[in-house]
Coordinates of C-alpha atoms and ligand atoms in Angstrom, one line a residue:
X20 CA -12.1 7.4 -1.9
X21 CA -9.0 6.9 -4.0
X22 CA -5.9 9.0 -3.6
X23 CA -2.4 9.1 -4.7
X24 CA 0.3 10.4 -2.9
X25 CA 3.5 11.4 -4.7
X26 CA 6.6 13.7 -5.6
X27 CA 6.4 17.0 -6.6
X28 CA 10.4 17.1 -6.9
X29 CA 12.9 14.5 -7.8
X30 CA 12.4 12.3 -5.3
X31 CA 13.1 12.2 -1.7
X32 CA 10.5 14.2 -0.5
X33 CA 9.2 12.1 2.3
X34 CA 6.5 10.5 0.8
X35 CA 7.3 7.4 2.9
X36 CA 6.7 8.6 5.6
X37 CA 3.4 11.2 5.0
X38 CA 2.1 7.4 2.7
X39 CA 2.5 5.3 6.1
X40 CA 0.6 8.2 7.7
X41 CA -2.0 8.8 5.9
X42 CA -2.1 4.7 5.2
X43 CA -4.6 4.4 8.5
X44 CA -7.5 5.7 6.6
X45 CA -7.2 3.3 3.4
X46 CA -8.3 -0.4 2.8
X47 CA -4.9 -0.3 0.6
X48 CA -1.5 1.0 -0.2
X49 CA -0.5 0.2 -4.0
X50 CA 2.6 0.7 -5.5
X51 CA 2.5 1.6 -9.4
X52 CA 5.6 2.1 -10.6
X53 CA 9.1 2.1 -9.6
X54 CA 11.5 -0.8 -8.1
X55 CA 14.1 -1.2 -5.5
X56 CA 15.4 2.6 -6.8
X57 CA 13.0 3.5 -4.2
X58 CA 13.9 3.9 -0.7
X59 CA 11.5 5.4 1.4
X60 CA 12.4 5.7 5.3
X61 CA 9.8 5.7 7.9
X62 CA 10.3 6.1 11.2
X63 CA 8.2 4.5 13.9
X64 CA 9.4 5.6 17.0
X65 CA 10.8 2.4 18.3
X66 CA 11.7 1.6 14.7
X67 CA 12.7 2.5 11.6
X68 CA 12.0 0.9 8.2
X69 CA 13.4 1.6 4.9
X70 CA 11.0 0.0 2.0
X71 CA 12.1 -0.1 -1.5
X72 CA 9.1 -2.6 -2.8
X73 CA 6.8 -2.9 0.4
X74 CA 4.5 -0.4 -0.4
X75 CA 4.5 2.3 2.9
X76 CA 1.6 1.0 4.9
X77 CA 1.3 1.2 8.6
X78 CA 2.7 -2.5 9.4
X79 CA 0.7 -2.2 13.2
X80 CA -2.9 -1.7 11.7
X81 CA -5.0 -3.8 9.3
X82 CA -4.3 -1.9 6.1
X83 CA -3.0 -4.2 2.9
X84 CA -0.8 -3.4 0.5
X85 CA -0.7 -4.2 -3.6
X86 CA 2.2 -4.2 -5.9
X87 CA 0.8 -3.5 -9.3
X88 CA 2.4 -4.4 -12.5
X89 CA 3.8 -1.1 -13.2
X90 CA 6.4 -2.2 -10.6
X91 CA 9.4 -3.9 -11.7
X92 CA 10.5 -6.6 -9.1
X93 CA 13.7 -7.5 -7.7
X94 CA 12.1 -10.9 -6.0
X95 CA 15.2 -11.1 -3.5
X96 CA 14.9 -7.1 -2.5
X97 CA 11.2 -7.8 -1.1
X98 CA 11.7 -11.6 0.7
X99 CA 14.6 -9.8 2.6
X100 CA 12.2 -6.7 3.3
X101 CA 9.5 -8.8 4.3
X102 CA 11.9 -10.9 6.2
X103 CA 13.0 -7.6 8.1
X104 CA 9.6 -6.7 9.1
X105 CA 8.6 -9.9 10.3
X106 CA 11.8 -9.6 12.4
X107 CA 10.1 -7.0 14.0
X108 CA 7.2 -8.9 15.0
X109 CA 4.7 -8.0 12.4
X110 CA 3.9 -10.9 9.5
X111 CA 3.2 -9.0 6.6
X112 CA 3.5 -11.9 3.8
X113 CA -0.4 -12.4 4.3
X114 CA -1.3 -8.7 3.7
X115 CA 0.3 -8.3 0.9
X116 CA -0.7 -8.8 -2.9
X117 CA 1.4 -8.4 -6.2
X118 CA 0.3 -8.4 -9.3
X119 CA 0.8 -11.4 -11.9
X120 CA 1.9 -9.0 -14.4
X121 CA 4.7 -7.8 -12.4
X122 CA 8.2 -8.3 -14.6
X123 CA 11.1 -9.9 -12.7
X124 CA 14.4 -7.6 -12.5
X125 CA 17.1 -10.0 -12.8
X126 CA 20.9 -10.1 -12.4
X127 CA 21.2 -8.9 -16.1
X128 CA 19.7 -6.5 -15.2
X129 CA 21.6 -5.2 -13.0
X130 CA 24.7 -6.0 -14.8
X131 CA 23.9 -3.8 -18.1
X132 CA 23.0 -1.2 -15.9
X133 CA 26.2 -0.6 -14.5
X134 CA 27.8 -1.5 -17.9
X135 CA 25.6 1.3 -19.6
X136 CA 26.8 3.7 -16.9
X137 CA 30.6 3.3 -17.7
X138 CA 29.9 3.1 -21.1
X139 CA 28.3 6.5 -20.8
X140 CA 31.1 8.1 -19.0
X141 CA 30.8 11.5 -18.8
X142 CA 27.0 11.6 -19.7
X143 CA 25.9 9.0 -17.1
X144 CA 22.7 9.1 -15.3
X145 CA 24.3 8.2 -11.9
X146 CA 21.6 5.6 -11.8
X147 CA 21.0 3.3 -8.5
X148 CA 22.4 0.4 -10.2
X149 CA 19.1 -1.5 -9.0
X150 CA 18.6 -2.4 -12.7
X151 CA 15.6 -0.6 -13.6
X152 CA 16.4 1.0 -16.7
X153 CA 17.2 -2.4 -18.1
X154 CA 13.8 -4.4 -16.5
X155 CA 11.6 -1.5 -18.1
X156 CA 13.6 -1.9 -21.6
X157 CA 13.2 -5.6 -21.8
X158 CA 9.5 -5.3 -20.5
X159 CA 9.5 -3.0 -24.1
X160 CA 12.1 -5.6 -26.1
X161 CA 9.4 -8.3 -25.4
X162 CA 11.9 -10.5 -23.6
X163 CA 10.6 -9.9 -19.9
X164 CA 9.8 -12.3 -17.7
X165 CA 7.0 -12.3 -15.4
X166 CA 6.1 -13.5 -12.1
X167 CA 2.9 -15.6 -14.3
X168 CA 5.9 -16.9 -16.2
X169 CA 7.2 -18.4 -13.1
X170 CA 4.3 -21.1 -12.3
X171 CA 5.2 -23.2 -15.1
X172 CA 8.9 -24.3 -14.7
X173 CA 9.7 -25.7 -18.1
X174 CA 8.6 -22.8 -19.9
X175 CA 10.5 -20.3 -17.4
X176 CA 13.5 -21.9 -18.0
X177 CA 13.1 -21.7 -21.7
X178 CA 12.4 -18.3 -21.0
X179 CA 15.3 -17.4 -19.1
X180 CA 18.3 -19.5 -21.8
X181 CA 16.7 -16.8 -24.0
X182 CA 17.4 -13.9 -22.0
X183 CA 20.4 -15.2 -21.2
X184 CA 21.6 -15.8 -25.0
X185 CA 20.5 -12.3 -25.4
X186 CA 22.4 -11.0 -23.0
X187 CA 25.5 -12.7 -24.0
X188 CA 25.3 -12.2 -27.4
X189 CA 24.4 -8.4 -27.3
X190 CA 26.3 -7.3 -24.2
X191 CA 28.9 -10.2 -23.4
X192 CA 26.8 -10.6 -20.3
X193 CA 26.7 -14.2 -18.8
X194 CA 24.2 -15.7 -16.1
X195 CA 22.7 -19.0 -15.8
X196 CA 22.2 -19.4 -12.1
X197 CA 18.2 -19.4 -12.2
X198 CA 17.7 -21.5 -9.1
X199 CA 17.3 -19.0 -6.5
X200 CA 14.6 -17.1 -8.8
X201 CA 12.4 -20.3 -8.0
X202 CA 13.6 -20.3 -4.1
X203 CA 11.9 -17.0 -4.1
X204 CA 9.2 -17.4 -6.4
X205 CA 7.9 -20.8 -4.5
X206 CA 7.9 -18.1 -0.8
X207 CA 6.5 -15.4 -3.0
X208 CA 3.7 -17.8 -4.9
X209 CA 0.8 -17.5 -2.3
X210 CA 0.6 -13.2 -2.9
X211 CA 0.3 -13.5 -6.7
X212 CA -2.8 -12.2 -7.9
X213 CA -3.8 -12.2 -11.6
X214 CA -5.0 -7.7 -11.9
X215 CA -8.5 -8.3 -12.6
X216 CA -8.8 -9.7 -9.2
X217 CA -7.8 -6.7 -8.3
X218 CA -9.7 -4.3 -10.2
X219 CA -13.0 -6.2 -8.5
X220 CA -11.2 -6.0 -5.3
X221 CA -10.8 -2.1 -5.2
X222 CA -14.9 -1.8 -6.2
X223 CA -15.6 -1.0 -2.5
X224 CA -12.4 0.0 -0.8
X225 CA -10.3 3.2 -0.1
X226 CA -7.3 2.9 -2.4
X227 CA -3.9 4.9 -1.7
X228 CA -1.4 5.4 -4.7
X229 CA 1.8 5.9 -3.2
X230 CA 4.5 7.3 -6.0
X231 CA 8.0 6.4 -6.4
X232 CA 10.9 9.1 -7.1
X233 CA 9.3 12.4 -8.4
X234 CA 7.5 14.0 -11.0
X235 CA 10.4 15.5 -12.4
X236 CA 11.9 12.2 -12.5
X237 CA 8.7 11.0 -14.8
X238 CA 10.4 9.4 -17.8
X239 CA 8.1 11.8 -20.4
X240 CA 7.8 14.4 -18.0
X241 CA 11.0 14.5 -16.0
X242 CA 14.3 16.2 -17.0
X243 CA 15.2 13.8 -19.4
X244 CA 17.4 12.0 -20.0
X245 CA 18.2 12.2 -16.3
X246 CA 15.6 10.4 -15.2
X247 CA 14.0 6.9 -14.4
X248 CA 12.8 4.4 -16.3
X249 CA 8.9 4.7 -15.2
X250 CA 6.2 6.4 -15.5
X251 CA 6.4 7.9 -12.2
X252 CA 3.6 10.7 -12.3
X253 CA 0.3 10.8 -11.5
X254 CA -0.2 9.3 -14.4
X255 CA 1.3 6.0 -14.2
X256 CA -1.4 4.6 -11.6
X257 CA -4.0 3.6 -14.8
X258 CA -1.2 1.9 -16.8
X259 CA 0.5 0.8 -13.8
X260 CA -2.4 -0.8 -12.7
X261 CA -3.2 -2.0 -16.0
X262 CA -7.3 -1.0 -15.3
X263 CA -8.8 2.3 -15.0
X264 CA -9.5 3.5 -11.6
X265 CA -11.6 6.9 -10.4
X266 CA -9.3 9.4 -8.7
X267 CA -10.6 11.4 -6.3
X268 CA -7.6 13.7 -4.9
X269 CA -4.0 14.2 -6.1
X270 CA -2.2 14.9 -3.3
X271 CA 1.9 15.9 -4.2
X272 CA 4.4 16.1 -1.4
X273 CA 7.3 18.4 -1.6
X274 CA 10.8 19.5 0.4
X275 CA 10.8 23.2 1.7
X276 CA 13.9 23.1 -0.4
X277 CA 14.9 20.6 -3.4
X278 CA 17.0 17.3 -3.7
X279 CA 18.8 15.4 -6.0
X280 CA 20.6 12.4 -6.4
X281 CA 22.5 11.2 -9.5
X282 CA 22.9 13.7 -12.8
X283 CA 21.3 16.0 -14.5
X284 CA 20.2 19.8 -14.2
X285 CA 19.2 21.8 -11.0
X286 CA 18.8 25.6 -11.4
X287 CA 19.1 26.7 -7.5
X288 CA 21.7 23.5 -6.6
X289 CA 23.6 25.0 -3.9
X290 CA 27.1 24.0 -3.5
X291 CA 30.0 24.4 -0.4
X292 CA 29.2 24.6 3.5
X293 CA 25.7 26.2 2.4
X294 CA 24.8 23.1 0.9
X295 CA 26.6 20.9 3.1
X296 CA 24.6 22.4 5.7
X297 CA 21.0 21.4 4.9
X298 CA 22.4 17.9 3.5
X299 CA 23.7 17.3 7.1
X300 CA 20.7 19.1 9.3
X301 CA 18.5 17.1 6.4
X302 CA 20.3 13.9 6.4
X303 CA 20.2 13.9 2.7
X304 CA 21.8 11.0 1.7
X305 CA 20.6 8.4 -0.5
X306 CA 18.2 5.5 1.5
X307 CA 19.3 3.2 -1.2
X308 CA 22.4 3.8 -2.2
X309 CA 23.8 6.1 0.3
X310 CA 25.1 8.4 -1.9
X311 CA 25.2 12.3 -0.6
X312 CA 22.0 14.2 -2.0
X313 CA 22.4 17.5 -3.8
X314 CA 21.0 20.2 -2.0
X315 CA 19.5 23.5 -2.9
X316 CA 16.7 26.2 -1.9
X317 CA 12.7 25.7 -2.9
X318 CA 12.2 26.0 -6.9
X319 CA 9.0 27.5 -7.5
X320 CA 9.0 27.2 -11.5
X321 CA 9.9 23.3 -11.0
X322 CA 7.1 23.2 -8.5
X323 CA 4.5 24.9 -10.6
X324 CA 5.6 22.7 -13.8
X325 CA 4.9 19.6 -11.5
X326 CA 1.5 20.6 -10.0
X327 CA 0.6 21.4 -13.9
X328 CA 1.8 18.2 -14.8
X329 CA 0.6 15.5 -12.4
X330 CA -3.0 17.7 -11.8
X331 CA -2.3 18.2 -8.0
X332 CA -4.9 18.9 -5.9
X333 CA -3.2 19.5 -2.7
X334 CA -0.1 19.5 -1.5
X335 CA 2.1 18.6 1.9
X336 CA 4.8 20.1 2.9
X337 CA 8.2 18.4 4.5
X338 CA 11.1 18.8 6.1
X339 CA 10.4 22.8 6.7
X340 CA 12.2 22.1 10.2
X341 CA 15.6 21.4 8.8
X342 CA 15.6 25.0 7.6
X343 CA 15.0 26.5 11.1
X344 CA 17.2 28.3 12.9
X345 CA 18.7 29.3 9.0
X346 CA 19.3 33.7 9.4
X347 CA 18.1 33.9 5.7
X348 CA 15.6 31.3 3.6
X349 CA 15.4 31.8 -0.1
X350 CA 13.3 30.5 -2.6
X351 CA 13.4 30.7 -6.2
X352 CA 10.2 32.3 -8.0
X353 CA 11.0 32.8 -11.4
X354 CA 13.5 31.5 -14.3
X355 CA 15.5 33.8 -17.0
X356 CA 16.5 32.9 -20.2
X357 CA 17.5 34.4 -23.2
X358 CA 16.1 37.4 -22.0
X359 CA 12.9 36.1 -21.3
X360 CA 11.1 35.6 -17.9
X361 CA 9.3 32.5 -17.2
X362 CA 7.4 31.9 -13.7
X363 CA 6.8 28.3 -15.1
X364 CA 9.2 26.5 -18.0
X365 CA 6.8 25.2 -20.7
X366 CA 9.4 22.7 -21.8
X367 CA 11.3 21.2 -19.2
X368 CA 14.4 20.8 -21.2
X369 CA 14.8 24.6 -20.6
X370 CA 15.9 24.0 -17.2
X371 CA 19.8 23.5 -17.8
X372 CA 20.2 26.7 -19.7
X373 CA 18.1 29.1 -17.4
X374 CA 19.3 31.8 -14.6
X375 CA 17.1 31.7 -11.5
X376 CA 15.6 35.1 -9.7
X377 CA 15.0 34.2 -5.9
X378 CA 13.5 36.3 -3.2
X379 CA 14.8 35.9 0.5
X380 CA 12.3 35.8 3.9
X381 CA 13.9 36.1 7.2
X382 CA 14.6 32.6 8.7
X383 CA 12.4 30.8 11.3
X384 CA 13.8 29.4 14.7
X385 CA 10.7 27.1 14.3
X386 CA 7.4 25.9 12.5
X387 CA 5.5 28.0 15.2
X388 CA 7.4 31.6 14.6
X389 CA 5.4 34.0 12.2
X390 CA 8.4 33.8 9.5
X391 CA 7.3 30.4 8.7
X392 CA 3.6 31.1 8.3
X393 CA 4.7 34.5 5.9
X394 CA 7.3 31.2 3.7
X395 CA 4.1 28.8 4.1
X396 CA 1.4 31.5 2.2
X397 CA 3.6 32.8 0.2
X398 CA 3.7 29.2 -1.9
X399 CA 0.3 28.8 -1.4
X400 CA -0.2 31.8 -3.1
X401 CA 1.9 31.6 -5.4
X402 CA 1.4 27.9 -6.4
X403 CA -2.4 28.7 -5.9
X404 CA -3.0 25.7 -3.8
X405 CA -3.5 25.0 -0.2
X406 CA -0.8 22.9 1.7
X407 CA -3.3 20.3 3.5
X408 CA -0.6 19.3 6.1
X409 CA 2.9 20.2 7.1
X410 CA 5.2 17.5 8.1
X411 CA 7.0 18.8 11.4
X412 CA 9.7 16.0 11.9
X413 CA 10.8 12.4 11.0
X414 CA 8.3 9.8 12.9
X415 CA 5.4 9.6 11.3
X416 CA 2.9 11.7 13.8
X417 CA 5.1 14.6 13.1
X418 CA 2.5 16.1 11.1
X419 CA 0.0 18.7 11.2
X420 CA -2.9 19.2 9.5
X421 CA -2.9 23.0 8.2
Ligands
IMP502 P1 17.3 4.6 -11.8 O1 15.9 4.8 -11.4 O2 18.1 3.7 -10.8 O3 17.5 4.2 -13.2 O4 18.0 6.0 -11.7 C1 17.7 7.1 -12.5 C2 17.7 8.4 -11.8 O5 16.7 8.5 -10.8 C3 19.0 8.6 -11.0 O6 19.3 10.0 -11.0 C4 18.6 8.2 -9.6 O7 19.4 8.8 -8.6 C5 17.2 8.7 -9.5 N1 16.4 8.0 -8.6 C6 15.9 6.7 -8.7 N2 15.1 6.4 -7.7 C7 15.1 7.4 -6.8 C8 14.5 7.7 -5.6 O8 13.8 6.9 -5.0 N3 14.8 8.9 -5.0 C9 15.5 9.8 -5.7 N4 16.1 9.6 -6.8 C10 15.9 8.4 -7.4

C-alpha cells in the first residue's frame, strides 16, 4: 500500500506531525521534493523535533526513511538534524537512505537567493533564504552537482571551479571553500543509494509520500510566481522519485483555517487582533525561519482547486482546536469576480483579483460540542469527500480517526 500525505494549502498544515503518525504502519517515509524550506514540527511528548530534510518518520519504531532525488540537499542542514536526533538517543544515520541523484544546495545558493530577493524589491517572494529557488534552477542550467558527483574528488572539484566561475561571473558571487562539502559527504557516504536500488526496494513494502509546503505552493499549480521552486503536489512523487510507483490513496491535510508565509495573494487573509489571535492561539510562526504566519479563515474554493488538483482521496483535518472557544467561525465558500460567481477558480491566477462570500457557524468551545460536527460536514459536503481523521492537538496521538 502506497500513500502520500501532503498539503492542501500553502503549507504549514501539520503534515509533520499527522506523516510521523501515520509513519507506524509503513516500511518507509520518502521525501520527494522540497529542501530545508521545510520545517515540519513534531511533538513527542517528552520531545520535540523540527525536520527540514529527515523525512517525518516515527524515530522510536523500525520504520526507514528515503530522500529521493526530487529533494534538493543542504548536506550540513541534515548531519546537524541527524546529529540532533541521535542526541536524543535514537541513531538514525543507519535508517536512513538518499538518493544518488540528489543535487547538492550550496552556499551560492543561498547567496543568489537572498541577492534575487533585494533585487526584486517590491515583488519579492519572501522566500526562506534556504536556497532552493537557485539549487532547482541550476539542477535546470545543467550545472548541479550531485551527491554521485561527490565520490570521485578530482572531478568534483572540477565541478565546483565551474560553478564557482559561474557564479562570479554572472552574479559577482564568490566561494571557493569546498572542504567542508567533503567533511559532510565522507559522514553522509554510507546512505547513498543509486534510485533503482530503490525502485526494487519498494517492490514489497508499504511506501509513505510525505509532501513538502502545499499544493498551492506547487510551482505549475501554486499561485505563481509566489511559490516554490518544486514540484510539490501529488504529482511530484514519480519525477521526484525518478521511477514510476502505484498509488493507492491520496491523502491531503488541511488547517481549519489558512496560512501563509512570505508573498503573494490570499483572498480571506485576516488582518489586526483577529488575526493576531489565531496566529498566537496557533503558534503560527515560521518552523524555519520564524517569521510570523499570515492568518485567515478556511477557503473553500482554494480547497476545492487543491483536491481537483493533486486527485485527493481523503483528507485530515488540523488544528480545528485553535479555533475553539472563537463566538463566531467563518469560512469562505465561494469567490466573486467581475460579476461572476465561482465556487472553485479554474485558473488560479484569479485569486488576487477576486471578492470572497463566506458563511458564519456559531463557534465551538471544543472538538466534542455539536458546532464542530455541523463545521466538520459541512466541508465534507461541500468538498465531497470524507475527513478520515481529525487532528485534536500537537503531539502526535492527538488524533482521531473520524
Ligand atoms: P522558497 O521555497 O524558500 O523558495 O520560498 C518560496 C515560498 O514558499 C515562500 O513564500 C516561502 O515562505 C514558502 N515556503 C517554502 N517552504 C515552506 C514551508 O515549508 N511552509 C510554508 N511555506 C513555505
Amino acid at each position: 500500500m502506497n500513500i502520500v500525505c501532503y498539503g492542501l494549502q500553502w503549507g504549514d498544515e501539520g503534515k509533520g506531525k499527522v506523516t510521523t503518525y501515520l509513519s507506524r504502519e509503513f516500511d518507509y517515509v520518502v521525501r520527494y521534493s522540497g529542501g530545508s524550506n521545510a520545517g515540519h514540527t513534531v511533538n513527542y511528548g517528552e520531545f520535540k523535533l523540527v525536520h527540514h530534510l529527515v523525512p517525518s518518520f516515527d524515530i522510536r519504531g523500525n520504520t526507514k526513511a528515503y530522500i529521493a532525488n526530487g529533494v534538493v540537499v543542504d548536506l550540513d542542514v541534515l548531519i546537524k538534524e541527524i546529529e540532533e536526533i541521535k542526541k536524543i538517543g535514537f541513531d538514525v544515520y543507519d535508517r536512513i537512505n538518499i538518493s544518488s541523484l540528489t543535487h547538492i544546495v550550496l552556499p551560492v545558493h543561498k547567496m543568489l537567493d537572498e541577492k534575487l530577493e533585494i533585487a526584486k524589491g517590491e515583488k519579492a517572494v519572501g522566500t526562506t533564504k534556504r536556497g532552493i529557488g537557485p539549487a532547482y534552477a541550476d539542477k535546470v542550467h545543467r550545472i548541479g552537482l550531485r551527491l554521485v558527483d561527490l565520490f570521485d574528488k578530482e572531478t568534483a572539484l572540477e565541478k565546483l571551479k565551474f560553478i564557482s566561475k559561474m557564479y562570479k561571473n554572472l552574479y559577482g558571487i564568490e566561494w571557493d571553500d569546498y572542504e567542508i562539502l567533503f567533511e559532510n559527504f565522507e559522514k553522509l557516504s554510507k546512505l547513498i543509494v543509486p534510485p533503482l536500488e530503490m525502485k526494487e526496494e519498494f517492490k514489497n513494502v508499504n511506501v509513505l509520500f510525505e509532501g513538502t509546503q502545499g499544493v498551492l505552493l506547487d510551482i505549475d499549480m501554486g499561485s505563481y510566481p509566489y511559490v516554490t521552486g518544486s514540484y510539490c503536489n501529488t504529482t511530484g512523487v514519480e519525477s521526484g522519485l525518478g521511477f514510476p510507483i502505484k498509488i493507492d490513496k491520496r491523502i491531503g491535510v488541511f488547517k481549519a483555517y489558512v496560512t501563509r508565509v512570505g508573498e503573494g495573494p490570499f483572498p480571506t487573509e485576516l488582518f489586526g487582533e483577529e488575526a493576531e489571535k489565531i496566529r498566537i492561539a496557533g503558534r503560527e510562526f515560521g518552523a524555519t525561519t520564524g517569521r510570523p504566519r499570515r492568518c485567515g479563515w478556511l477557503d473553500l474554493p482554494i480547497l476545492r482547486y487543491a483536491i481537483e488538483t493533486s486527485g485527493c482521496d481523503e483528507m485530515i483535518m488540523t488544528k480545528a482546536d485553535i479555533l475553539s472557544g472563537l463566538e463566531k467561525v467563518k469560512v469562505g465558500i465561494r469567490y466573486l469576480s467581475n460579476g461572476r460567481k465561482f465556487e472553485i477558480p479554474n485558473d488560479i491566477s484569479m485569486i488576487d483579483k477576486v471578492t470572497v462570500e463566506y458563511i458564519e457557524f456559531n463557534g465551538w468551545k471544543n472538538l466534542e460540542d455539536d458546532n464542530f460536527a455541523k463545521f466538520v460536514d459541512f466541508i465534507e459536503r461541500e468538498t465531497g469527500l470524507k475527513i478520515a481523521y481529525i487532528s485534536t492537538g500537537e503531539k502526535i496521538d492527538d488524533i482521531r480517526k473520524v
